[in-house]
Every structure is written in C-alpha cells, then in structure tokens.
Amino acid sequence: MIYTKKQEGIANKIDDLSDISNWKNWKWQLKHAITTLEQFEYLTGIRFDESERKELQETFKIFPLSITPYYLSLIHKENFRNDPVFKQAFGSVQELTTLNSEHSDPLSEEKDSPVEGITHRYPDRVLFHVSNLCAMYCRHCTRKRKVGDDSYIPSMSQMQKGIEYIKNTPQVRDVLLSGGDPFMLPDEMIDWLLSEITAIPHVEVVRIGTRIPVVLPYRVTDKLVSILKKYQPLWINTHFNHPNELTCSSREALAMLADGGFPLGNQSVLLADVNDCPRIMRNLVHKLAQNRVRPYYLYQCDLSEGLSHFRTPVGKGIEIMESLVGHTSGFARPTYVIDAPGGGGKIPVMPNYIISWSTNKVVLRNYEGVITTYREPDSYEAKNCDRDCDHCTLDLNIREADKMEAIGIEKLLSNDNDTVSLIPENNERLQRRYDNE
Ligand SMILES: *Cc1c(COP(=O)(O)O)cnc(C)c1O
Ligand code: SF4
C-alpha cells in the first residue's frame, strides 16, 4: 500500500544494497535526485533517439534537471509524452525557444527588492526568499533562470538583512517565506528563522510557500511539524497542479500539516497539456478540499523565458473558472490571477456576471445562464463612509482599526479627495500641454 512496485524498482536500481525503507528518508531522496538524462533513461527505461538526446542535453545545460525519485515514480511510462508529471519534471527542447515578450524576471521581483532576498510590492506584506534550493526543478518555474544557478542556502548573516528590513518596516504585518523552497532548509535553520520573524511585534502572520508535499512529501516529518507548531499562526501554501500528484504519501504529508493546525492553501499554475481542462481542474480542487487544502490561486503562466509551450490563452482560465463558479463548493474555487508583468502584483480575472446596470437595477446572470435582476435601494445617501474618517459620525470603533490611505482606484472612488484621474507617466498629451505653457 505504501510503496508501489515502481518505487521499489527504482529504489533497487538506484542502490542495490539499500532496502526500500530508505525511500521514505527525504535526505536519501535528495541525495539520489535524478539530474542527468542517462539516469533518467536508466531508471525509467524510457529511451530517446540520438537527435532528441542531443537537444535535451543542450536544454539541461541552460535549465538543469533535478527530479526526486519519488516524483519520478509518478510518471506513467507507457504514455509519458502526455503525462502531466513528466511534463512538469523532465522538460522539453521547447524550453530553448525564447519569445520577445518573455523576460528572466517578468514580475520585476528584483526591482522591487529593497534588500537582498526581500520583494516588497504590496503595502502590508513582503515576500522573503529564504532558500535557493528546490527538491525538484519544476520546468514551469517562474524563477527558472535562477533555479539551479546558485544552489546554496543563504547564510544566517544574509538572512539577517531581510529580518532587519522587516523589523524596520512597521507596515509589514504578513511575511511570506518563499524561495526556492523554505522546507529545503535544515530544521534548525527553519526554527531559528521563524523564531526571529515571529518575535517582531508588528508581524501578525507568517506564510510558507512550498512544493514539498508534492515533490518530496517525506520531508514533512514529526520533527518539522513540532518545530512549526511553535510559531502559530502559520499558513502553508503548497503547489499541486494535477490530481495525479495527490498520492498516498502526499496526502499523508498534508494530513500531518493539517493536524498540526496550519491552514493549508494551494497555488496552481495553469499549464497547457498539463491541467488546462475544466474536468481535471474540478477533480483537482475536489481532491484538495478532501485533504483539507483550500484552493487559493490559479495562476496564468508568467512571461518567464522558456515557458511558451506551457502558456494558454487567458480565455482558457476564464473557461475553467466558468466551470467552477456555482458548479462546486465556493471554498473549492481558487481565484484566477494574472501576475502583472513589470511588477503590478496579482490581478484577479473572472467571467463577467454583470450584464447591465441602470440607476436602480443590476442585471446579472448566474452559472446556469439564468438572467436575473437585483433591485437597488431607491435612495441611498452616501454619507456613511467617505473615507473622511476624522469627521465620521458612525460608531464603528474606528480607533481600533488601522488607518488606511486610499490609493489607486480606491482613491478615485473616494469623495474625500481631489483626485479625478490617474495619469500614466509620460503621457504625451499632457506633455504637449506643459510644452505649450
Ligand atoms: C504573491 C505575492 C505576495 C502575496 O500576495 P497575496 O495576494 O497576499 O497572497 C506578496 N508579495 C509578492 C511579491 C507576491 O508576488
Ligand atoms: S518548487 Fe517552486 S521555486 Fe522551486 S522549481 Fe518548483 S516552482 Fe520553482
């Protein structure tokens, strides 16, 4: 039940002397990660012809290969070219194609980085890259250029810079640990890092983004869980893309984390020929919900270099959302987002549900295509909230709440503000105006 025949076969081929019990040792898994084409062929029995081998070798020189024996064992060898696990793990010569629209840092994470390791993009939260290591190099990784490039664990003094930044930036209430994979750090380092961050008074929550439950579930040990438990509230987000990834072992890891009391979320990437199908996605979100993981985001594939063969039109994502909204449990439905190229952050996209609007009625449609109307109040005096908090007469206990300054569209909506438009920098028409003055 716990090991499959295939896993036993792979373990024996890797190490004649080892017995299968090593399989569940995460360090053994990492030590025996598959990093060459030869190893892959030997362990799977899959053979590529000479010309393809050559091209693959070229690909791996630029984007290195690294697959855990566990994740390798999930590949269906008979139909590997259509296998979602194979496609995420092994890569393709198409990775060498680079389009003009692609970049090595499409989200400008480095430009929004005040100190090494930190991306501070949103007002109240930061992304903290605490590890350059990953258990597996996902072929669709947004940070593809960096992964495997400088595979090292940042030293404590390097991490200290990030911690100092958070300490000195009181508006940061949410710290998202990412990488690489934070769970690739040794237990003691995770313990130290979490103790440092959670000791900062203004940090209310810490989140960990990890692919460990998917590609190396044995890393989730009792010891790890007992360390994490000391630092509640801790949220954990994982990265399942396909129902085939929810194996006995990965479900066990998820159960350990859920029993540890950590709210679990999942961030999937929409990938052509891997999960770009409403039925697969529905199956995935249902399986996640059964395992106490709430689908959080569905990402449109980023414009990173070498990902063109993975990208779908945005319409595919909308189509998938159309098949989830209303059709299944609300909590099993992720938010579909496009991470804005250039660093604008995640932008949610949805099918349109508002069909029309008058001064007192909204015409909406539901998931079945039923068109309905919502009657709005005949009179509504917009005095209740106008962001003019100093003169507000409502008893909202506002003293307790954070003061917030309206920005962006929020600012346009507020009446307590002179801003009537937001104008892009270097607007030509306005430039002419200034020139004429
Ligand atoms: C995704 C992301 C976050 C977290 O965003 P949420 O929408 O709160 O999950 C924070 N910082 C950066 C740079 C991110 O990319
Ligand atoms: S685990 Fe995440 S950071 Fe690491 S290779 Fe996969 S997608 Fe990239």
Tab-separated table of C-alpha atoms and ligand atoms in Angstrom:
chain	number	residue	atom	x	y	z
A	1	MET	CA	0.000	0.000	0.000
A	2	ILE	CA	2.686	2.450	0.967
A	3	TYR	CA	5.200	1.712	-1.763
A	4	THR	CA	4.340	0.962	-5.336
A	5	LYS	CA	6.095	-1.698	-7.396
A	6	LYS	CA	7.560	1.080	-9.470
A	7	GLN	CA	9.024	2.771	-6.413
A	8	GLU	CA	10.581	-0.481	-5.293
A	9	GLY	CA	12.042	-0.997	-8.766
A	10	ILE	CA	13.538	2.492	-8.833
A	11	ALA	CA	14.959	2.162	-5.324
A	12	ASN	CA	16.631	-1.122	-6.209
A	13	LYS	CA	18.141	0.296	-9.364
A	14	ILE	CA	19.495	3.316	-7.522
A	15	ASP	CA	21.093	1.343	-4.797
A	16	ASP	CA	21.230	-2.464	-4.791
A	17	LEU	CA	22.309	-2.533	-1.211
A	18	SER	CA	19.631	-0.275	0.094
A	19	ASP	CA	16.366	-1.649	1.262
A	20	ILE	CA	13.163	0.103	0.316
A	21	SER	CA	12.839	1.724	3.758
A	22	ASN	CA	15.297	4.387	2.594
A	23	TRP	CA	12.652	5.528	0.167
A	24	LYS	CA	10.920	7.486	2.897
A	25	ASN	CA	14.074	9.213	4.012
A	26	TRP	CA	13.960	12.678	2.480
A	27	LYS	CA	17.703	13.087	2.560
A	28	TRP	CA	18.105	9.813	0.682
A	29	GLN	CA	15.607	11.130	-1.867
A	30	LEU	CA	17.605	14.317	-2.355
A	31	LYS	CA	20.919	12.525	-2.499
A	32	HIS	CA	19.573	10.378	-5.307
A	33	ALA	CA	17.848	13.138	-7.258
A	34	ILE	CA	17.872	12.441	-10.990
A	35	THR	CA	19.990	15.114	-12.630
A	36	THR	CA	21.135	13.578	-15.915
A	37	LEU	CA	19.478	12.231	-18.997
A	38	GLU	CA	21.333	8.923	-18.565
A	39	GLN	CA	19.993	8.422	-15.052
A	40	PHE	CA	16.510	9.240	-16.247
A	41	GLU	CA	16.719	6.712	-19.071
A	42	TYR	CA	18.235	4.052	-16.847
A	43	LEU	CA	15.646	4.400	-14.083
A	44	THR	CA	12.543	4.732	-16.234
A	45	GLY	CA	13.502	2.520	-19.145
A	46	ILE	CA	12.422	5.336	-21.467
A	47	ARG	CA	14.794	5.846	-24.436
A	48	PHE	CA	15.138	8.930	-26.594
A	49	ASP	CA	16.645	8.868	-30.044
A	50	GLU	CA	20.053	10.425	-30.684
A	51	SER	CA	18.866	13.745	-32.097
A	52	GLU	CA	16.451	14.304	-29.267
A	53	ARG	CA	19.072	13.339	-26.694
A	54	LYS	CA	21.382	15.992	-28.097
A	55	GLU	CA	18.751	18.683	-27.911
A	56	LEU	CA	17.768	17.652	-24.409
A	57	GLN	CA	21.382	17.845	-23.262
A	58	GLU	CA	21.511	21.402	-24.608
A	59	THR	CA	18.337	22.230	-22.706
A	60	PHE	CA	19.656	20.839	-19.435
A	61	LYS	CA	22.811	22.908	-19.772
A	62	ILE	CA	20.686	26.033	-19.547
A	63	PHE	CA	17.864	24.786	-17.357
A	64	PRO	CA	19.215	21.969	-15.207
A	65	LEU	CA	17.323	18.785	-14.464
A	66	SER	CA	16.544	17.615	-10.957
A	67	ILE	CA	13.773	15.167	-10.048
A	68	THR	CA	13.274	13.287	-6.796
A	69	PRO	CA	12.988	9.501	-7.189
A	70	TYR	CA	9.558	9.817	-5.547
A	71	TYR	CA	8.220	12.278	-8.131
A	72	LEU	CA	9.842	10.255	-10.923
A	73	SER	CA	7.880	7.221	-9.763
A	74	LEU	CA	4.631	9.031	-10.574
A	75	ILE	CA	5.375	9.175	-14.301
A	76	HIS	CA	3.260	6.855	-16.420
A	77	LYS	CA	5.941	5.498	-18.647
A	78	GLU	CA	3.623	3.920	-21.234
A	79	ASN	CA	2.246	7.300	-22.210
A	80	PHE	CA	4.965	9.556	-20.863
A	81	ARG	CA	4.764	12.206	-23.574
A	82	ASN	CA	1.255	13.073	-22.405
A	83	ASP	CA	1.982	12.623	-18.745
A	84	PRO	CA	1.412	15.684	-16.525
A	85	VAL	CA	4.150	14.653	-14.087
A	86	PHE	CA	6.669	14.031	-16.881
A	87	LYS	CA	5.908	17.424	-18.382
A	88	GLN	CA	6.440	19.262	-15.115
A	89	ALA	CA	9.584	17.347	-14.216
A	90	PHE	CA	11.539	16.448	-17.307
A	91	GLY	CA	11.300	19.373	-19.606
A	92	SER	CA	11.324	19.737	-23.307
A	93	VAL	CA	13.545	21.123	-26.021
A	94	GLN	CA	10.903	23.802	-26.465
A	95	GLU	CA	12.344	25.479	-23.377
A	96	LEU	CA	15.092	26.842	-25.581
A	97	THR	CA	12.586	28.931	-27.514
A	98	THR	CA	12.505	32.482	-26.187
A	99	LEU	CA	9.850	34.948	-27.301
A	100	ASN	CA	10.283	38.725	-27.364
A	101	SER	CA	7.560	39.053	-24.771
A	102	GLU	CA	9.472	36.872	-22.311
A	103	HIS	CA	11.901	38.011	-19.603
A	104	SER	CA	14.122	36.441	-16.993
A	105	ASP	CA	12.405	38.482	-14.267
A	106	PRO	CA	8.955	39.223	-15.728
A	107	LEU	CA	7.489	40.273	-12.381
A	108	SER	CA	10.389	42.646	-11.629
A	109	GLU	CA	10.917	40.961	-8.273
A	110	GLU	CA	14.458	42.239	-8.247
A	111	LYS	CA	13.479	45.838	-8.943
A	112	ASP	CA	11.041	45.807	-6.032
A	113	SER	CA	13.727	44.475	-3.735
A	114	PRO	CA	14.849	46.918	-1.024
A	115	VAL	CA	17.398	44.429	0.373
A	116	GLU	CA	18.691	41.122	-0.896
A	117	GLY	CA	16.065	38.418	-0.555
A	118	ILE	CA	13.055	40.675	0.045
A	119	THR	CA	10.440	41.697	-2.511
A	120	HIS	CA	8.254	44.444	-1.084
A	121	ARG	CA	5.442	45.016	-3.526
A	122	TYR	CA	2.225	45.343	-1.568
A	123	PRO	CA	1.672	47.815	1.274
A	124	ASP	CA	1.421	45.396	4.199
A	125	ARG	CA	3.280	42.221	3.227
A	126	VAL	CA	6.614	41.057	1.869
A	127	LEU	CA	7.983	38.076	0.020
A	128	PHE	CA	11.154	36.758	1.654
A	129	HIS	CA	13.314	34.420	-0.468
A	130	VAL	CA	14.956	32.287	2.173
A	131	SER	CA	16.307	29.456	0.056
A	132	ASN	CA	17.645	28.952	-3.425
A	133	LEU	CA	17.124	25.225	-3.273
A	134	CYS	CA	14.213	23.197	-4.535
A	135	ALA	CA	13.552	19.484	-4.154
A	136	MET	CA	12.736	19.400	-7.845
A	137	TYR	CA	13.277	21.922	-10.604
A	138	CYS	CA	9.810	22.477	-11.994
A	139	ARG	CA	10.002	23.056	-15.705
A	140	HIS	CA	7.351	25.770	-15.496
A	141	CYS	CA	9.059	27.687	-12.693
A	142	THR	CA	8.691	31.446	-12.864
A	143	ARG	CA	12.167	31.824	-11.375
A	144	LYS	CA	13.517	29.329	-13.891
A	145	ARG	CA	16.603	31.349	-14.732
A	146	LYS	CA	17.685	31.382	-11.123
A	147	VAL	CA	16.806	27.876	-10.025
A	148	GLY	CA	19.844	25.620	-10.000
A	149	ASP	CA	22.025	28.583	-10.861
A	150	ASP	CA	23.250	29.339	-7.408
A	151	SER	CA	22.025	26.401	-5.385
A	152	TYR	CA	23.073	27.343	-1.934
A	153	ILE	CA	21.464	28.041	1.357
A	154	PRO	CA	21.782	31.710	2.259
A	155	SER	CA	23.837	32.184	5.403
A	156	MET	CA	22.314	33.472	8.587
A	157	SER	CA	24.001	36.829	8.063
A	158	GLN	CA	22.450	37.116	4.595
A	159	MET	CA	19.042	36.305	6.027
A	160	GLN	CA	19.660	38.767	8.820
A	161	LYS	CA	19.440	41.615	6.291
A	162	GLY	CA	15.926	40.578	5.365
A	163	ILE	CA	14.958	40.200	9.005
A	164	GLU	CA	16.345	43.658	9.752
A	165	TYR	CA	14.322	45.127	6.902
A	166	ILE	CA	11.121	43.591	8.273
A	167	LYS	CA	11.987	44.840	11.762
A	168	ASN	CA	12.473	48.351	10.458
A	169	THR	CA	9.319	48.380	8.335
A	170	PRO	CA	6.361	48.516	10.716
A	171	GLN	CA	3.719	48.317	7.994
A	172	VAL	CA	4.725	44.700	7.267
A	173	ARG	CA	2.176	42.523	9.055
A	174	ASP	CA	2.420	39.426	6.835
A	175	VAL	CA	5.676	37.715	5.833
A	176	LEU	CA	5.631	35.184	3.049
A	177	LEU	CA	8.599	32.827	3.071
A	178	SER	CA	9.434	31.534	-0.346
A	179	GLY	CA	12.439	30.638	-2.442
A	180	GLY	CA	13.260	28.191	-3.755
A	181	ASP	CA	11.634	26.102	-1.124
A	182	PRO	CA	11.844	27.089	2.559
A	183	PHE	CA	11.431	23.451	3.598
A	184	MET	CA	14.750	22.664	1.925
A	185	LEU	CA	16.436	24.434	4.828
A	186	PRO	CA	17.659	22.313	7.731
A	187	ASP	CA	15.256	22.021	10.677
A	188	GLU	CA	17.430	24.163	12.941
A	189	MET	CA	17.522	26.958	10.413
A	190	ILE	CA	13.745	26.925	9.954
A	191	ASP	CA	13.407	27.040	13.727
A	192	TRP	CA	15.788	29.991	14.003
A	193	LEU	CA	14.254	31.894	11.097
A	194	LEU	CA	10.697	31.533	12.383
A	195	SER	CA	11.725	32.500	15.894
A	196	GLU	CA	13.373	35.670	14.574
A	197	ILE	CA	10.456	36.682	12.377
A	198	THR	CA	7.656	35.876	14.797
A	199	ALA	CA	9.457	37.836	17.522
A	200	ILE	CA	8.919	41.047	15.529
A	201	PRO	CA	5.933	42.703	17.221
A	202	HIS	CA	4.227	44.016	14.070
A	203	VAL	CA	4.377	40.679	12.206
A	204	GLU	CA	0.908	39.193	12.655
A	205	VAL	CA	1.173	36.139	10.376
A	206	VAL	CA	3.832	34.171	8.571
A	207	ARG	CA	3.188	32.139	5.463
A	208	ILE	CA	5.324	29.439	3.884
A	209	GLY	CA	5.119	28.690	0.160
A	210	THR	CA	6.367	25.175	-0.563
A	211	ARG	CA	6.195	22.414	-3.126
A	212	ILE	CA	7.483	19.820	-0.675
A	213	PRO	CA	4.159	17.965	-0.180
A	214	VAL	CA	4.048	17.476	-3.967
A	215	VAL	CA	7.603	16.507	-4.859
A	216	LEU	CA	9.134	15.312	-1.580
A	217	PRO	CA	6.346	14.557	0.914
A	218	TYR	CA	8.713	12.647	3.228
A	219	ARG	CA	10.277	15.963	4.193
A	220	VAL	CA	7.195	16.574	6.311
A	221	THR	CA	8.370	14.797	9.442
A	222	ASP	CA	7.039	14.835	13.004
A	223	LYS	CA	10.062	16.872	13.963
A	224	LEU	CA	9.367	19.509	11.309
A	225	VAL	CA	5.725	19.751	12.357
A	226	SER	CA	6.688	20.114	16.012
A	227	ILE	CA	9.036	22.984	15.132
A	228	LEU	CA	6.417	24.749	13.002
A	229	LYS	CA	3.794	24.369	15.728
A	230	LYS	CA	5.732	26.729	17.970
A	231	TYR	CA	5.131	29.588	15.560
A	232	GLN	CA	1.392	29.826	15.082
A	233	PRO	CA	-0.335	31.486	13.299
A	234	LEU	CA	1.460	29.963	10.353
A	235	TRP	CA	-0.202	29.475	6.995
A	236	ILE	CA	1.159	26.997	4.479
A	237	ASN	CA	0.595	27.206	0.756
A	238	THR	CA	1.517	24.368	-1.497
A	239	HIS	CA	1.583	23.870	-5.261
A	240	PHE	CA	-0.393	20.932	-6.690
A	241	ASN	CA	-1.159	21.206	-10.386
A	242	HIS	CA	-2.722	17.864	-11.197
A	243	PRO	CA	-4.824	15.247	-9.366
A	244	ASN	CA	-2.174	12.571	-10.092
A	245	GLU	CA	0.060	14.367	-7.616
A	246	LEU	CA	-2.263	13.598	-4.705
A	247	THR	CA	-0.765	10.226	-3.821
A	248	CYS	CA	-0.899	8.302	-0.528
A	249	SER	CA	2.394	9.865	0.517
A	250	SER	CA	1.423	13.415	-0.349
A	251	ARG	CA	-1.940	13.030	1.369
A	252	GLU	CA	-0.170	11.789	4.448
A	253	ALA	CA	2.086	14.861	4.446
A	254	LEU	CA	-0.933	17.146	4.051
A	255	ALA	CA	-2.716	15.397	6.905
A	256	MET	CA	0.293	15.897	9.181
A	257	LEU	CA	0.328	19.596	8.373
A	258	ALA	CA	-3.432	19.979	8.743
A	259	ASP	CA	-3.350	18.086	12.069
A	260	GLY	CA	-0.546	20.414	13.124
A	261	GLY	CA	-3.138	23.172	12.876
A	262	PHE	CA	-1.835	25.060	9.870
A	263	PRO	CA	-4.403	26.394	7.424
A	264	LEU	CA	-3.430	24.921	4.053
A	265	GLY	CA	-3.828	26.593	0.685
A	266	ASN	CA	-2.842	25.647	-2.828
A	267	GLN	CA	-1.494	27.698	-5.706
A	268	SER	CA	-1.755	26.040	-9.110
A	269	VAL	CA	-0.335	27.249	-12.378
A	270	LEU	CA	-2.464	26.849	-15.470
A	271	LEU	CA	-0.296	24.790	-17.838
A	272	ALA	CA	-1.006	23.745	-21.405
A	273	ASP	CA	-1.385	19.972	-21.760
A	274	VAL	CA	-0.969	19.506	-18.009
A	275	ASN	CA	-4.114	20.865	-16.389
A	276	ASP	CA	-5.809	23.153	-18.941
A	277	CYS	CA	-9.042	21.241	-18.729
A	278	PRO	CA	-12.155	22.037	-16.679
A	279	ARG	CA	-12.623	18.389	-15.708
A	280	ILE	CA	-9.060	17.980	-14.477
A	281	MET	CA	-9.240	21.223	-12.544
A	282	ARG	CA	-12.531	20.316	-10.965
A	283	ASN	CA	-11.096	16.971	-9.954
A	284	LEU	CA	-8.007	18.659	-8.555
A	285	VAL	CA	-9.883	21.195	-6.428
A	286	HIS	CA	-12.193	18.482	-5.092
A	287	LYS	CA	-9.264	16.301	-4.092
A	288	LEU	CA	-7.548	19.245	-2.453
A	289	ALA	CA	-10.688	20.077	-0.458
A	290	GLN	CA	-10.948	16.436	0.655
A	291	ASN	CA	-7.428	16.736	2.009
A	292	ARG	CA	-8.164	19.971	3.896
A	293	VAL	CA	-6.351	22.154	1.381
A	294	ARG	CA	-8.182	25.202	0.170
A	295	PRO	CA	-7.519	26.122	-3.470
A	296	TYR	CA	-6.164	29.663	-3.208
A	297	TYR	CA	-4.839	30.867	-6.557
A	298	LEU	CA	-4.867	29.637	-10.118
A	299	TYR	CA	-2.073	31.496	-11.896
A	300	GLN	CA	-1.934	32.418	-15.511
A	301	CYS	CA	1.519	31.193	-16.605
A	302	ASP	CA	4.051	34.029	-16.298
A	303	LEU	CA	6.091	35.504	-19.133
A	304	SER	CA	9.320	33.885	-17.958
A	305	GLU	CA	11.817	32.693	-20.524
A	306	GLY	CA	11.329	29.264	-21.994
A	307	LEU	CA	7.736	28.767	-20.902
A	308	SER	CA	5.964	29.436	-24.205
A	309	HIS	CA	4.921	25.801	-24.651
A	310	PHE	CA	3.196	25.888	-21.239
A	311	ARG	CA	1.201	29.055	-21.820
A	312	THR	CA	-2.543	29.066	-22.531
A	313	PRO	CA	-4.730	31.963	-23.631
A	314	VAL	CA	-6.391	33.788	-20.725
A	315	GLY	CA	-9.685	32.541	-22.141
A	316	LYS	CA	-8.778	29.034	-21.004
A	317	GLY	CA	-8.550	30.217	-17.416
A	318	ILE	CA	-11.865	32.053	-17.707
A	319	GLU	CA	-13.432	28.925	-19.144
A	320	ILE	CA	-12.161	26.910	-16.189
A	321	MET	CA	-13.475	29.478	-13.712
A	322	GLU	CA	-16.815	29.409	-15.541
A	323	SER	CA	-16.975	25.680	-14.872
A	324	LEU	CA	-16.201	26.106	-11.169
A	325	VAL	CA	-18.229	29.130	-10.053
A	326	GLY	CA	-21.647	27.942	-8.933
A	327	HIS	CA	-20.945	24.393	-10.071
A	328	THR	CA	-18.976	23.447	-6.995
A	329	SER	CA	-18.302	24.457	-3.381
A	330	GLY	CA	-17.271	28.070	-3.071
A	331	PHE	CA	-14.330	27.169	-0.873
A	332	ALA	CA	-13.025	24.755	-3.519
A	333	ARG	CA	-12.711	27.580	-6.025
A	334	PRO	CA	-9.401	29.385	-6.451
A	335	THR	CA	-9.044	32.986	-7.574
A	336	TYR	CA	-7.685	33.099	-11.106
A	337	VAL	CA	-4.920	35.717	-11.291
A	338	ILE	CA	-2.531	37.229	-13.774
A	339	ASP	CA	0.640	38.440	-12.085
A	340	ALA	CA	1.191	41.796	-13.790
A	341	PRO	CA	4.343	41.865	-15.906
A	342	GLY	CA	6.585	44.633	-14.633
A	343	GLY	CA	5.565	44.138	-11.029
A	344	GLY	CA	1.991	45.372	-10.571
A	345	GLY	CA	1.064	42.351	-8.486
A	346	LYS	CA	-1.676	39.787	-8.923
A	347	ILE	CA	-4.742	40.853	-10.840
A	348	PRO	CA	-7.876	38.728	-10.372
A	349	VAL	CA	-9.827	37.838	-13.508
A	350	MET	CA	-13.290	36.347	-13.678
A	351	PRO	CA	-16.016	35.665	-16.186
A	352	ASN	CA	-18.475	38.572	-16.403
A	353	TYR	CA	-21.576	38.203	-14.294
A	354	ILE	CA	-22.941	41.731	-14.570
A	355	ILE	CA	-24.887	42.075	-17.816
A	356	SER	CA	-26.236	45.564	-17.408
A	357	TRP	CA	-26.962	48.312	-14.910
A	358	SER	CA	-29.330	51.218	-14.508
A	359	THR	CA	-29.652	53.730	-11.673
A	360	ASN	CA	-31.672	51.329	-9.588
A	361	LYS	CA	-31.205	47.861	-11.017
A	362	VAL	CA	-28.418	45.489	-11.837
A	363	VAL	CA	-28.986	42.757	-14.395
A	364	LEU	CA	-26.920	39.689	-13.604
A	365	ARG	CA	-26.580	36.180	-14.915
A	366	ASN	CA	-25.795	33.096	-12.888
A	367	TYR	CA	-23.732	29.989	-13.730
A	368	GLU	CA	-26.728	28.328	-15.384
A	369	GLY	CA	-27.341	31.250	-17.708
A	370	VAL	CA	-30.374	32.439	-15.770
A	371	ILE	CA	-30.672	36.204	-16.106
A	372	THR	CA	-31.896	37.975	-13.028
A	373	THR	CA	-32.275	41.466	-11.601
A	374	TYR	CA	-31.218	42.915	-8.305
A	375	ARG	CA	-33.188	45.947	-7.230
A	376	GLU	CA	-31.032	48.576	-5.604
A	377	PRO	CA	-32.212	50.956	-2.854
A	378	ASP	CA	-34.292	53.855	-4.156
A	379	SER	CA	-32.451	56.289	-2.015
A	380	TYR	CA	-29.060	55.945	-0.507
A	381	GLU	CA	-27.240	58.874	0.896
A	382	ALA	CA	-23.592	58.244	0.562
A	383	LYS	CA	-22.752	59.950	3.791
A	384	ASN	CA	-21.947	56.814	5.722
A	385	CYS	CA	-18.436	56.280	4.569
A	386	ASP	CA	-16.467	58.638	2.533
A	387	ARG	CA	-13.056	57.889	3.896
A	388	ASP	CA	-13.280	61.172	5.723
A	389	CYS	CA	-12.682	59.257	8.934
A	390	ASP	CA	-11.950	62.294	11.075
A	391	HIS	CA	-15.499	63.548	10.606
A	392	CYS	CA	-17.254	60.219	10.618
A	393	THR	CA	-20.217	60.027	12.985
A	394	LEU	CA	-20.708	56.273	12.840
A	395	ASP	CA	-19.909	54.281	15.912
A	396	LEU	CA	-17.577	51.866	14.173
A	397	ASN	CA	-14.948	51.704	16.848
A	398	ILE	CA	-12.592	53.064	14.268
A	399	ARG	CA	-9.856	53.724	16.802
A	400	GLU	CA	-9.088	50.024	16.837
A	401	ALA	CA	-8.797	49.751	13.077
A	402	ASP	CA	-5.721	50.522	11.029
A	403	LYS	CA	-5.647	53.915	9.442
A	404	MET	CA	-5.520	53.489	5.706
A	405	GLU	CA	-4.857	55.907	2.969
A	406	ALA	CA	-6.806	55.348	-0.218
A	407	ILE	CA	-4.608	54.562	-3.203
A	408	GLY	CA	-5.258	53.759	-6.856
A	409	ILE	CA	-8.849	53.151	-7.904
A	410	GLU	CA	-9.901	53.266	-4.270
A	411	LYS	CA	-8.750	56.874	-4.257
A	412	LEU	CA	-10.823	57.682	-7.359
A	413	LEU	CA	-13.883	56.231	-5.648
A	414	SER	CA	-13.462	58.323	-2.529
A	415	ASN	CA	-15.094	61.757	-2.372
A	416	ASP	CA	-12.789	62.994	0.324
A	417	ASN	CA	-10.134	63.557	-2.253
A	418	ASP	CA	-9.434	65.900	-5.152
A	419	THR	CA	-8.068	63.265	-7.488
A	420	VAL	CA	-10.243	62.914	-10.585
A	421	SER	CA	-7.973	60.811	-12.759
A	422	LEU	CA	-4.895	58.658	-12.693
A	423	ILE	CA	-2.496	59.544	-15.474
A	424	PRO	CA	0.318	57.352	-16.748
A	425	GLU	CA	3.781	58.783	-16.525
A	426	ASN	CA	5.000	60.488	-19.716
A	427	ASN	CA	1.503	60.977	-21.067
A	428	GLU	CA	2.078	62.635	-24.462
A	429	ARG	CA	-0.992	64.805	-24.442
A	430	LEU	CA	-0.105	66.325	-21.079
A	431	GLN	CA	3.499	66.680	-22.090
A	432	ARG	CA	2.312	68.836	-25.030
A	433	ARG	CA	0.308	70.926	-22.604
A	434	TYR	CA	3.354	71.606	-20.451
A	435	ASP	CA	5.450	72.316	-23.507
A	436	ASN	CA	2.906	74.898	-24.699
A	437	GLU	CA	2.711	76.645	-21.353
B	1	LIG	C1	2.042	36.876	-4.296
B	1	LIG	C2	2.848	37.824	-3.608
B	1	LIG	C3	2.536	38.234	-2.296
B	1	LIG	C4	1.337	37.700	-1.551
B	1	LIG	O1	0.161	38.067	-2.186
B	1	LIG	P1	-1.247	37.607	-1.627
B	1	LIG	O2	-2.214	38.041	-2.673
B	1	LIG	O3	-1.436	38.296	-0.329
B	1	LIG	O4	-1.202	36.127	-1.458
B	1	LIG	C5	3.338	39.160	-1.701
B	1	LIG	N1	4.415	39.691	-2.339
B	1	LIG	C6	4.723	39.335	-3.599
B	1	LIG	C7	5.895	39.963	-4.262
B	1	LIG	C8	3.966	38.373	-4.270
B	1	LIG	O5	4.290	38.005	-5.512
B	2	SF4	S1	9.349	24.413	-6.248
B	2	SF4	FE1	8.719	26.476	-6.852
B	2	SF4	S2	10.596	27.725	-6.915
B	2	SF4	FE2	11.184	25.534	-6.903
B	2	SF4	S3	11.398	24.992	-9.061
B	2	SF4	FE3	9.307	24.458	-8.445
B	2	SF4	S4	8.092	26.267	-8.996
B	2	SF4	FE4	10.256	26.913	-8.945
